[in-house]
Short mmCIF file of C-alpha atoms and ligand atoms in Angstrom, two decimals:
data_model
loop_
_atom_site.label_atom_id
_atom_site.label_comp_id
_atom_site.label_asym_id
_atom_site.label_seq_id
_atom_site.Cartn_x
_atom_site.Cartn_y
_atom_site.Cartn_z
CA UNK A 1 31.07 105.52 151.93
CA UNK A 2 34.37 107.26 151.64
CA UNK A 3 34.27 110.47 153.60
CA UNK A 4 38.00 110.91 153.49
CA UNK A 5 38.19 112.22 149.99
CA UNK A 6 41.26 114.38 149.76
CA UNK A 7 40.88 117.96 148.69
CA UNK A 8 43.13 117.48 145.67
CA UNK A 9 41.27 114.38 144.45
CA UNK A 10 38.03 116.23 144.98
CA UNK A 11 39.09 119.27 143.01
CA UNK A 12 39.76 117.06 140.08
CA UNK A 13 36.62 114.96 140.11
CA UNK A 14 34.12 117.68 140.87
CA UNK A 15 35.33 120.26 138.47
CA UNK A 16 35.21 117.64 135.74
CA UNK A 17 31.64 116.62 136.63
CA UNK A 18 30.34 120.13 137.12
CA UNK A 19 31.91 121.33 133.91
CA UNK A 20 30.02 118.61 132.06
CA UNK A 21 26.80 120.11 133.37
CA UNK A 22 27.76 123.62 132.50
CA UNK A 23 27.39 124.46 136.18
CA UNK A 24 30.98 125.15 137.15
CA UNK A 25 31.50 128.31 139.17
CA UNK A 26 32.92 131.29 137.42
CA UNK A 27 36.14 131.62 139.38
CA UNK A 28 37.26 135.19 139.70
CA UNK A 29 33.87 136.62 138.77
CA UNK A 30 32.30 139.28 140.97
CA UNK A 31 30.42 137.88 143.91
CA UNK A 32 32.76 134.95 144.51
CA UNK A 33 35.24 135.88 147.18
CA UNK A 34 38.61 134.29 146.63
CA UNK A 35 40.01 134.96 150.08
CA UNK A 36 38.73 134.02 153.50
CA UNK A 37 36.39 136.55 155.08
CA UNK A 38 36.18 134.87 158.47
CA UNK A 39 37.40 137.91 160.37
CA UNK A 40 35.19 140.35 158.48
CA UNK A 41 31.98 141.87 159.77
CA UNK A 42 28.97 139.55 159.53
CA UNK A 43 26.52 140.33 156.73
CA UNK A 44 23.75 140.30 159.33
CA UNK A 45 25.52 143.20 161.03
CA UNK A 46 26.03 145.14 157.81
CA UNK A 47 29.19 143.47 156.49
CA UNK A 48 29.88 141.99 153.05
CA UNK A 49 28.32 138.55 152.45
CA UNK A 50 30.59 135.58 151.75
CA UNK A 51 28.57 134.82 148.62
CA UNK A 52 26.46 137.00 146.36
CA UNK A 53 26.02 134.60 143.41
CA UNK A 54 22.94 132.41 143.23
CA UNK A 55 23.36 128.66 143.49
CA UNK A 56 22.19 126.77 140.36
CA UNK A 57 18.51 127.19 139.54
CA UNK A 58 16.15 124.23 139.27
CA UNK A 59 14.97 122.51 137.17
CA UNK A 60 17.52 122.22 134.39
CA UNK A 61 15.71 122.53 131.04
CA UNK A 62 17.26 121.68 127.70
CA UNK A 63 16.10 121.12 124.14
CA UNK A 64 15.18 117.49 124.72
CA UNK A 65 12.67 118.51 127.42
CA UNK A 66 10.93 120.90 125.03
CA UNK A 67 10.88 118.25 122.33
CA UNK A 68 9.39 115.62 124.67
CA UNK A 69 6.76 118.05 125.89
CA UNK A 70 5.76 119.18 122.38
CA UNK A 71 5.49 115.59 121.15
CA UNK A 72 2.76 114.96 123.70
CA UNK A 73 1.05 118.27 122.95
CA UNK A 74 0.90 117.53 119.24
CA UNK A 75 -0.14 113.90 119.73
CA UNK A 76 -3.36 115.15 121.38
CA UNK A 77 -3.14 112.12 123.66
CA UNK A 78 -2.57 113.92 126.93
CA UNK A 79 -4.23 111.38 129.23
CA UNK A 80 -2.77 107.92 129.58
CA UNK A 81 -6.25 106.34 129.95
CA UNK A 82 -5.84 102.61 130.35
CA UNK A 83 -2.49 102.62 128.72
CA UNK A 84 -0.47 105.48 127.32
CA UNK A 85 2.64 105.56 125.28
CA UNK A 86 4.83 107.83 127.44
CA UNK A 87 3.58 106.66 130.84
CA UNK A 88 4.20 103.05 129.88
CA UNK A 89 7.64 103.88 128.52
CA UNK A 90 8.50 105.74 131.70
CA UNK A 91 7.31 102.84 133.87
CA UNK A 92 9.44 100.38 131.93
CA UNK A 93 12.48 102.65 131.98
CA UNK A 94 12.28 103.54 135.70
CA UNK A 95 11.72 99.89 136.72
CA UNK A 96 14.74 98.84 134.65
CA UNK A 97 16.88 101.69 136.00
CA UNK A 98 16.17 100.66 139.58
CA UNK A 99 16.21 96.90 139.08
CA UNK A 100 12.55 96.24 139.97
CA UNK A 101 10.18 94.04 137.99
CA UNK A 102 7.35 96.57 137.90
CA UNK A 103 6.65 100.27 138.14
CA UNK A 104 3.29 102.01 138.29
CA UNK A 105 3.32 105.73 137.57
CA UNK A 106 1.05 107.92 139.69
CA UNK A 107 -0.04 111.54 139.88
CA UNK A 108 2.29 112.26 142.84
CA UNK A 109 4.24 110.68 145.70
CA UNK A 110 1.30 110.96 148.08
CA UNK A 111 -0.92 108.92 145.76
CA UNK A 112 1.88 106.37 145.28
CA UNK A 113 1.93 105.85 149.07
CA UNK A 114 -1.87 105.87 149.22
CA UNK A 115 -2.14 103.15 146.54
CA UNK A 116 0.57 101.10 148.29
CA UNK A 117 -1.27 101.15 151.63
CA UNK A 118 -4.43 100.06 149.81
CA UNK A 119 -2.53 97.29 148.05
CA UNK A 120 -1.55 95.93 151.47
CA UNK A 121 -5.11 96.27 152.72
CA UNK A 122 -4.22 98.76 155.46
CA UNK A 123 -7.39 100.16 156.96
CA UNK A 124 -9.34 101.06 160.10
CA UNK A 125 -8.03 99.30 163.20
CA UNK A 126 -4.52 98.78 161.78
CA UNK A 127 -1.30 100.36 163.01
CA UNK A 128 1.42 101.62 160.66
CA UNK A 129 4.96 102.33 161.81
CA UNK A 130 6.66 105.49 160.52
CA UNK A 131 9.32 108.03 161.54
CA UNK A 132 8.38 111.40 163.07
CA UNK A 133 11.04 113.12 160.96
CA UNK A 134 9.46 113.19 157.51
CA UNK A 135 7.23 115.21 155.23
CA UNK A 136 3.60 115.26 156.33
CA UNK A 137 2.47 113.15 153.34
CA UNK A 138 3.91 109.99 154.95
CA UNK A 139 1.53 110.57 157.85
CA UNK A 140 -1.44 111.88 155.87
CA UNK A 141 -1.82 108.69 153.82
CA UNK A 142 -2.02 106.62 157.02
CA UNK A 143 -4.71 108.92 158.40
CA UNK A 144 -6.57 108.74 155.09
CA UNK A 145 -6.90 104.98 155.69
CA UNK A 146 -8.15 105.60 159.23
CA UNK A 147 -5.21 103.58 160.48
CA UNK A 148 -3.26 104.51 163.61
CA UNK A 149 0.18 106.08 163.04
CA UNK A 150 2.84 104.70 165.38
CA UNK A 151 5.99 106.81 165.50
CA UNK A 152 9.43 105.33 166.11
CA UNK A 153 12.06 107.74 167.40
CA UNK A 154 14.86 109.14 165.21
CA UNK A 155 18.55 108.35 165.19
CA UNK A 156 19.91 111.87 165.53
CA UNK A 157 23.24 110.98 163.98
CA UNK A 158 21.66 110.03 160.65
CA UNK A 159 18.32 111.93 160.79
CA UNK A 160 16.61 108.60 159.98
CA UNK A 161 14.24 106.30 161.83
CA UNK A 162 16.10 104.41 164.58
CA UNK A 163 15.52 100.94 163.17
CA UNK A 164 16.60 99.33 166.44
CA UNK A 165 13.55 100.87 168.13
CA UNK A 166 10.98 99.50 165.67
CA UNK A 167 10.41 96.11 167.28
CA UNK A 168 9.37 97.59 170.62
CA UNK A 169 6.51 99.40 168.83
CA UNK A 170 5.07 96.33 167.10
CA UNK A 171 1.71 95.03 168.38
CA UNK A 172 -0.80 92.46 167.12
CA UNK A 173 -2.41 95.35 165.18
CA UNK A 174 0.71 96.43 163.29
CA UNK A 175 0.03 96.02 159.59
CA UNK A 176 3.07 97.49 157.91
CA UNK A 177 6.36 99.37 158.38
CA UNK A 178 6.93 102.55 156.40
CA UNK A 179 10.54 103.78 156.70
CA UNK A 180 11.52 106.99 154.89
CA UNK A 181 14.93 107.50 153.25
CA UNK A 182 14.94 111.10 154.31
CA UNK A 183 16.97 113.53 152.26
CA UNK A 184 18.11 110.59 150.13
CA UNK A 185 20.10 109.01 152.98
CA UNK A 186 19.08 105.32 153.21
CA UNK A 187 17.65 104.01 156.50
CA UNK A 188 19.30 101.00 158.15
CA UNK A 189 17.48 98.57 155.88
CA UNK A 190 19.09 95.36 157.18
CA UNK A 191 17.60 96.00 160.61
CA UNK A 192 14.22 97.07 159.20
CA UNK A 193 14.01 93.94 157.05
CA UNK A 194 15.06 91.62 159.88
CA UNK A 195 12.29 92.95 162.13
CA UNK A 196 9.78 92.88 159.28
CA UNK A 197 10.66 89.28 158.46
CA UNK A 198 10.50 88.18 162.08
CA UNK A 199 7.00 89.66 162.49
CA UNK A 200 5.84 88.86 158.93
CA UNK A 201 5.17 92.51 158.16
CA UNK A 202 5.39 94.13 154.72
CA UNK A 203 7.62 97.17 154.17
CA UNK A 204 6.75 100.22 152.09
CA UNK A 205 9.88 102.27 151.47
CA UNK A 206 9.08 105.97 151.22
CA UNK A 207 11.84 106.80 148.74
CA UNK A 208 10.17 110.07 147.70
CA UNK A 209 13.44 111.93 148.38
CA UNK A 210 15.88 109.18 147.40
CA UNK A 211 15.96 108.76 143.62
CA UNK A 212 19.52 107.46 143.48
CA UNK A 213 19.91 106.11 147.01
CA UNK A 214 21.27 102.55 147.32
CA UNK A 215 21.62 100.01 150.10
CA UNK A 216 24.29 97.34 149.60
CA UNK A 217 24.21 98.19 145.89
CA UNK A 218 20.45 97.73 145.59
CA UNK A 219 18.48 100.85 144.77
CA UNK A 220 16.20 101.95 147.59
CA UNK A 221 12.50 101.32 146.83
CA UNK A 222 13.37 97.84 145.52
CA UNK A 223 14.43 96.33 148.85
CA UNK A 224 11.05 96.31 150.62
CA UNK A 225 7.73 95.01 149.25
CA UNK A 226 6.82 98.34 147.69
CA UNK A 227 8.76 101.58 147.18
CA UNK A 228 7.38 105.02 146.39
CA UNK A 229 8.82 108.08 144.66
CA UNK A 230 7.78 111.69 144.25
CA UNK A 231 8.63 113.75 141.17
CA UNK A 232 7.33 116.99 142.67
CA UNK A 233 9.07 120.19 141.56
CA UNK A 234 11.81 120.26 144.21
CA UNK A 235 12.82 116.62 143.71
CA UNK A 236 16.03 115.39 142.09
CA UNK A 237 13.88 113.89 139.32
CA UNK A 238 11.13 116.36 138.56
CA UNK A 239 8.00 116.71 136.45
CA UNK A 240 6.29 119.38 138.54
CA UNK A 241 4.11 116.72 140.14
CA UNK A 242 4.33 112.96 139.71
CA UNK A 243 4.99 109.72 141.51
CA UNK A 244 5.78 106.04 141.08
CA UNK A 245 5.38 102.73 142.88
CA UNK A 246 8.07 100.07 142.49
CA UNK A 247 7.54 96.40 143.29
CA UNK A 248 8.63 92.99 142.12
CA UNK A 249 5.46 91.32 143.39
CA UNK A 250 3.01 90.65 140.50
CA UNK A 251 -0.08 90.77 142.73
CA UNK A 252 0.86 94.10 144.27
CA UNK A 253 1.66 95.39 140.80
CA UNK A 254 -1.68 94.27 139.42
CA UNK A 255 -3.48 95.92 142.35
CA UNK A 256 -1.68 99.26 142.06
CA UNK A 257 -2.04 99.40 138.27
CA UNK A 258 -5.77 98.83 138.58
CA UNK A 259 -6.25 101.04 141.67
CA UNK A 260 -4.69 104.12 140.05
CA UNK A 261 -7.10 103.75 137.13
CA UNK A 262 -10.43 103.71 139.01
CA UNK A 263 -10.11 99.99 139.74
CA UNK A 264 -10.32 98.98 136.10
CA UNK A 265 -9.25 95.51 135.08
CA UNK A 266 -5.98 94.83 133.26
CA UNK A 267 -7.50 94.35 129.82
CA UNK A 268 -8.14 98.09 129.59
CA UNK A 269 -11.90 97.60 129.41
CA UNK A 270 -13.35 101.05 130.04
CA UNK A 271 -16.28 99.96 132.18
CA UNK A 272 -15.05 96.67 133.67
CA UNK A 273 -13.99 97.11 137.29
CA UNK A 274 -11.83 94.67 139.17
CA UNK A 275 -12.12 96.59 142.44
CA UNK A 276 -12.80 99.96 143.99
CA UNK A 277 -10.12 102.44 142.96
CA UNK A 278 -9.46 106.07 142.24
CA UNK A 279 -7.95 108.34 139.61
CA UNK A 280 -4.25 108.58 140.50
CA UNK A 281 -3.04 108.58 136.91
CA UNK A 282 0.10 110.33 135.70
CA UNK A 283 -0.44 112.44 132.57
CA UNK A 284 1.42 111.81 129.34
CA UNK A 285 3.08 115.25 129.75
CA UNK A 286 4.58 114.29 133.12
CA UNK A 287 5.83 110.98 131.76
CA UNK A 288 7.41 112.52 128.65
CA UNK A 289 9.18 115.14 130.78
CA UNK A 290 10.44 112.50 133.21
CA UNK A 291 11.91 110.46 130.35
CA UNK A 292 13.89 113.52 129.31
CA UNK A 293 14.88 114.65 132.81
CA UNK A 294 16.03 111.10 133.49
CA UNK A 295 18.75 111.44 130.85
CA UNK A 296 20.73 113.69 133.24
CA UNK A 297 19.87 112.20 136.63
CA UNK A 298 23.07 110.13 136.84
CA UNK A 299 25.40 112.97 135.93
CA UNK A 300 23.68 115.39 138.28
CA UNK A 301 23.71 112.85 141.10
CA UNK A 302 27.40 112.25 140.61
CA UNK A 303 28.13 115.97 140.99
CA UNK A 304 25.96 116.15 144.13
CA UNK A 305 27.78 113.18 145.68
CA UNK A 306 31.19 114.63 144.94
CA UNK A 307 30.26 118.04 146.30
CA UNK A 308 28.61 116.52 149.38
CA UNK A 309 31.70 114.45 150.16
CA UNK A 310 33.88 117.53 149.85
CA UNK A 311 31.53 119.63 151.98
CA UNK A 312 31.49 116.90 154.63
CA UNK A 313 35.29 116.89 154.74
CA UNK A 314 35.23 120.67 155.35
CA UNK A 315 32.45 120.63 157.92
CA UNK A 316 34.02 117.83 159.96
CA UNK A 317 36.73 120.38 160.79
CA UNK A 318 34.25 122.80 162.39
CA UNK A 319 33.46 122.12 166.07
CA UNK A 320 29.72 122.02 166.73
CA UNK A 321 28.79 121.04 163.16
CA UNK A 322 27.88 117.35 162.63
CA UNK A 323 26.96 116.27 159.09
CA UNK A 324 24.38 113.45 159.00
CA UNK A 325 26.15 110.11 159.21
CA UNK A 326 25.41 107.29 156.76
CA UNK A 327 24.90 103.67 157.81
CA UNK A 328 27.54 101.13 156.93
CA UNK A 329 25.29 99.48 154.29
CA UNK A 330 24.80 102.72 152.37
CA UNK A 331 26.40 102.41 148.97
CA UNK A 332 24.86 105.61 147.62
CA UNK A 333 23.21 108.65 149.15
CA UNK A 334 20.55 110.27 146.93
CA UNK A 335 21.28 113.74 148.41
CA UNK A 336 17.95 115.46 148.09
CA UNK A 337 19.04 117.34 151.21
CA UNK A 338 22.38 117.92 152.83
CA UNK A 339 21.57 117.56 156.54
CA UNK A 340 23.65 118.44 159.58
CA UNK A 341 23.22 119.19 163.27
CA UNK A 342 24.16 122.49 164.85
CA UNK A 343 25.41 122.57 168.43
CA UNK A 344 25.01 126.08 169.77
CA UNK A 345 27.41 125.35 172.62
CA UNK A 346 30.23 125.81 170.08
CA UNK A 347 28.68 129.06 168.82
CA UNK A 348 28.53 131.08 172.07
CA UNK A 349 24.98 129.75 172.64
CA UNK A 350 23.74 131.50 169.51
CA UNK A 351 20.18 130.16 168.94
CA UNK A 352 19.76 128.08 165.79
CA UNK A 353 17.21 130.53 164.35
CA UNK A 354 19.76 133.34 164.60
CA UNK A 355 22.49 131.12 163.10
CA UNK A 356 20.21 130.35 160.12
CA UNK A 357 19.43 134.02 159.71
CA UNK A 358 23.12 134.90 159.72
CA UNK A 359 23.93 132.12 157.25
CA UNK A 360 21.21 133.25 154.85
CA UNK A 361 22.56 136.82 155.01
CA UNK A 362 26.01 135.45 154.08
CA UNK A 363 24.37 134.23 150.85
CA UNK A 364 23.94 130.59 151.91
CA UNK A 365 20.33 129.33 151.56
CA UNK A 366 19.42 127.07 154.47
CA UNK A 367 16.50 125.80 156.55
CA UNK A 368 15.84 124.37 159.99
CA UNK A 369 13.95 121.35 158.64
CA UNK A 370 10.89 119.60 159.97
CA UNK A 371 9.02 120.07 163.21
CA UNK A 372 8.07 116.87 165.14
CA UNK A 373 5.18 115.24 163.23
CA UNK A 374 4.07 113.27 166.30
CA UNK A 375 3.33 116.58 168.01
CA UNK A 376 1.35 118.17 165.16
CA UNK A 377 -1.96 119.40 166.58
CA UNK A 378 -3.76 118.07 163.49
CA UNK A 379 -2.90 114.49 164.50
CA UNK A 380 -4.67 114.89 167.82
CA UNK A 381 -7.57 116.56 166.07
CA UNK A 382 -7.85 113.69 163.60
CA UNK A 383 -7.66 111.08 166.37
CA UNK A 384 -10.50 112.88 168.11
CA UNK A 385 -12.66 112.91 164.98
CA UNK A 386 -15.93 111.01 164.84
CA UNK A 387 -14.45 108.34 162.57
CA UNK A 388 -11.45 107.61 164.81
CA UNK A 389 -13.57 107.66 167.97
CA UNK A 390 -15.85 105.10 166.30
CA UNK A 391 -12.99 102.80 165.30
CA UNK A 392 -10.67 102.99 168.32
CA UNK A 393 -11.29 102.68 172.05
CA UNK A 394 -11.04 105.65 174.37
CA UNK A 395 -8.00 104.05 175.98
CA UNK A 396 -6.23 103.76 172.59
CA UNK A 397 -6.91 107.36 171.63
CA UNK A 398 -6.21 108.88 175.01
CA UNK A 399 -3.00 106.84 175.41
CA UNK A 400 -1.72 107.61 171.90
CA UNK A 401 0.26 110.71 172.81
CA UNK A 402 2.14 109.02 175.63
CA UNK A 403 2.89 106.01 173.42
CA UNK A 404 4.27 108.23 170.67
CA UNK A 405 6.86 110.29 172.50
CA UNK A 406 10.08 110.67 170.45
CA UNK A 407 12.60 112.55 172.62
CA UNK A 408 15.58 112.08 170.30
CA UNK A 409 13.57 113.46 167.42
CA UNK A 410 12.55 116.47 169.50
CA UNK A 411 16.24 117.28 169.93
CA UNK A 412 16.95 116.65 166.23
CA UNK A 413 14.23 119.12 165.26
CA UNK A 414 15.93 121.76 167.39
CA UNK A 415 19.44 121.13 166.02
CA UNK A 416 18.90 120.39 162.32
CA UNK A 417 20.22 122.54 159.50
CA UNK A 418 19.50 121.72 155.86
CA UNK A 419 21.06 122.68 152.58
CA UNK A 420 19.30 121.85 149.32
CA UNK A 421 20.13 119.54 146.43
CA UNK A 422 20.50 122.42 143.98
CA UNK A 423 23.38 123.84 146.06
CA UNK A 424 25.22 120.54 145.58
CA UNK A 425 24.85 120.92 141.80
CA UNK A 426 27.12 123.94 141.81
CA UNK A 427 30.85 124.20 142.09
CA UNK A 428 33.42 123.22 144.70
CA UNK A 429 33.76 126.93 145.40
CA UNK A 430 30.17 126.99 146.64
CA UNK A 431 31.06 124.29 149.17
CA UNK A 432 34.08 126.32 150.30
CA UNK A 433 31.80 129.30 150.79
CA UNK A 434 29.31 127.33 152.87
CA UNK A 435 32.12 126.26 155.23
CA UNK A 436 33.61 129.75 155.19
CA UNK A 437 30.29 131.36 156.12
CA UNK A 438 29.83 128.93 159.02
CA UNK A 439 33.34 129.60 160.29
CA UNK A 440 32.77 133.33 159.96
CA UNK A 441 29.62 133.10 162.10
CA UNK A 442 31.41 130.87 164.63
CA UNK A 443 34.26 133.36 164.97
CA UNK A 444 31.85 136.16 165.75
CA UNK A 445 29.05 134.23 167.42
CA UNK A 446 29.70 135.90 170.77
CA UNK A 447 29.23 139.34 169.25
CA UNK A 448 26.10 138.24 167.40
CA UNK A 449 24.60 136.57 170.46
CA UNK A 450 24.80 139.90 172.28
CA UNK A 451 23.80 142.18 169.38
C1 PLP B 1 9.28 111.91 152.33
C2 PLP B 1 8.15 112.30 151.42
N1 PLP B 1 7.09 111.50 151.32
C3 PLP B 1 6.06 111.80 150.51
C4 PLP B 1 6.04 112.93 149.74
C5 PLP B 1 4.86 113.26 148.92
O1 PLP B 1 5.15 113.44 147.57
P1 PLP B 1 4.27 114.44 146.66
O2 PLP B 1 4.54 115.83 147.10
O3 PLP B 1 4.76 114.15 145.28
O4 PLP B 1 2.86 114.05 146.84
C6 PLP B 1 7.14 113.79 149.79
C7 PLP B 1 7.17 115.01 148.99
O5 PLP B 1 7.76 116.02 149.30
C8 PLP B 1 8.23 113.48 150.66
O6 PLP B 1 9.28 114.29 150.77
#
């Protein structure tokens, strides 16, 4: 990826892209400060904020969305049942867009992951490898199968699973590897696939946050055996709730298609069951909306990428701020999140929580990201449940915590700062303001630390 985009080149490309979306900043309008405010009083201490305008709202709704929605309403066919016009069209379109043979739409990303684990036969007594730095759903689906989650430490520089540490966690009980392309930034897939191949293990890519991510020009979700997406409200492709499974394996496709429809057989026979299943179906409304939202995914993603590259070039100039690195094989970052690490040593030891508070007061929405999933009390509680105690030995359960230490991830969780995909949909000026607000806090961190 080219991080060395010049400012002039950037100005050109981003303003063109953003203008196309109708999202360009209103230069010179109230609330957008034209000059640097780095020496001014911090907003947290009663000064004027760097930014008072909102970043773009989400989702973007246009006439085509209303039309798609109303078509379903008027059709009176709101449930896809065994087939379904819009759900089938969405599956075909999304599979083609990504370059996979098959897509199965689901009710959400969690159920896409749940169906995928079932397709691979993951169950009690199995171990599943996952990162500790992810949304809780990646873990919950493993626990739903009564399988044992095995956490592999994070690579702090990228905020992704450290693929080089996967092999050491593989045992005779490992049943599958579940990497997560967190924030849209692809994991080091070459290394994941090498280990998976060596140990004959299937890979489920959790691409729930990575709708346009690509690894060596292949879209993420199509590189492993199965790939899963979420279309929940915050996601870069959104239908309120929704999910999808991508695969090019006909058997896995057949399983998932049947499983999401109560285990029904392929012929659509209402009461003919090929297997046990569940209702994980996407509605026709969700599918129709996705088909319409999809028409602007490319353009929006392009703007995010341009803005992110520009922001990275600005933030690289600020000591103590380290934007998440991308692996060499990354040909596209899906930018659901813009992630960076904050080193308080360069901010007069100002705690991260106080830095985030100050940034928010400057008009820059931000978050501290995830807490370590391997340390969630609910995991221990679940492992101590009757079911887990029945399946696993005392030694396995009591030794789990020690086996799942992730010290790098613990540090990452203390240092992380996130910006959101909607902020990247705005103008170049918004990126300038993010950097300006950070520099302003840095300049006065000493004062803030003692206030
Ligand atoms: C990494 C990851 N995995 C899984 C999910 C679950 O998706 P959903 O909320 O659609 O069930 C999400 C959703 O936020 C996610 O971010």
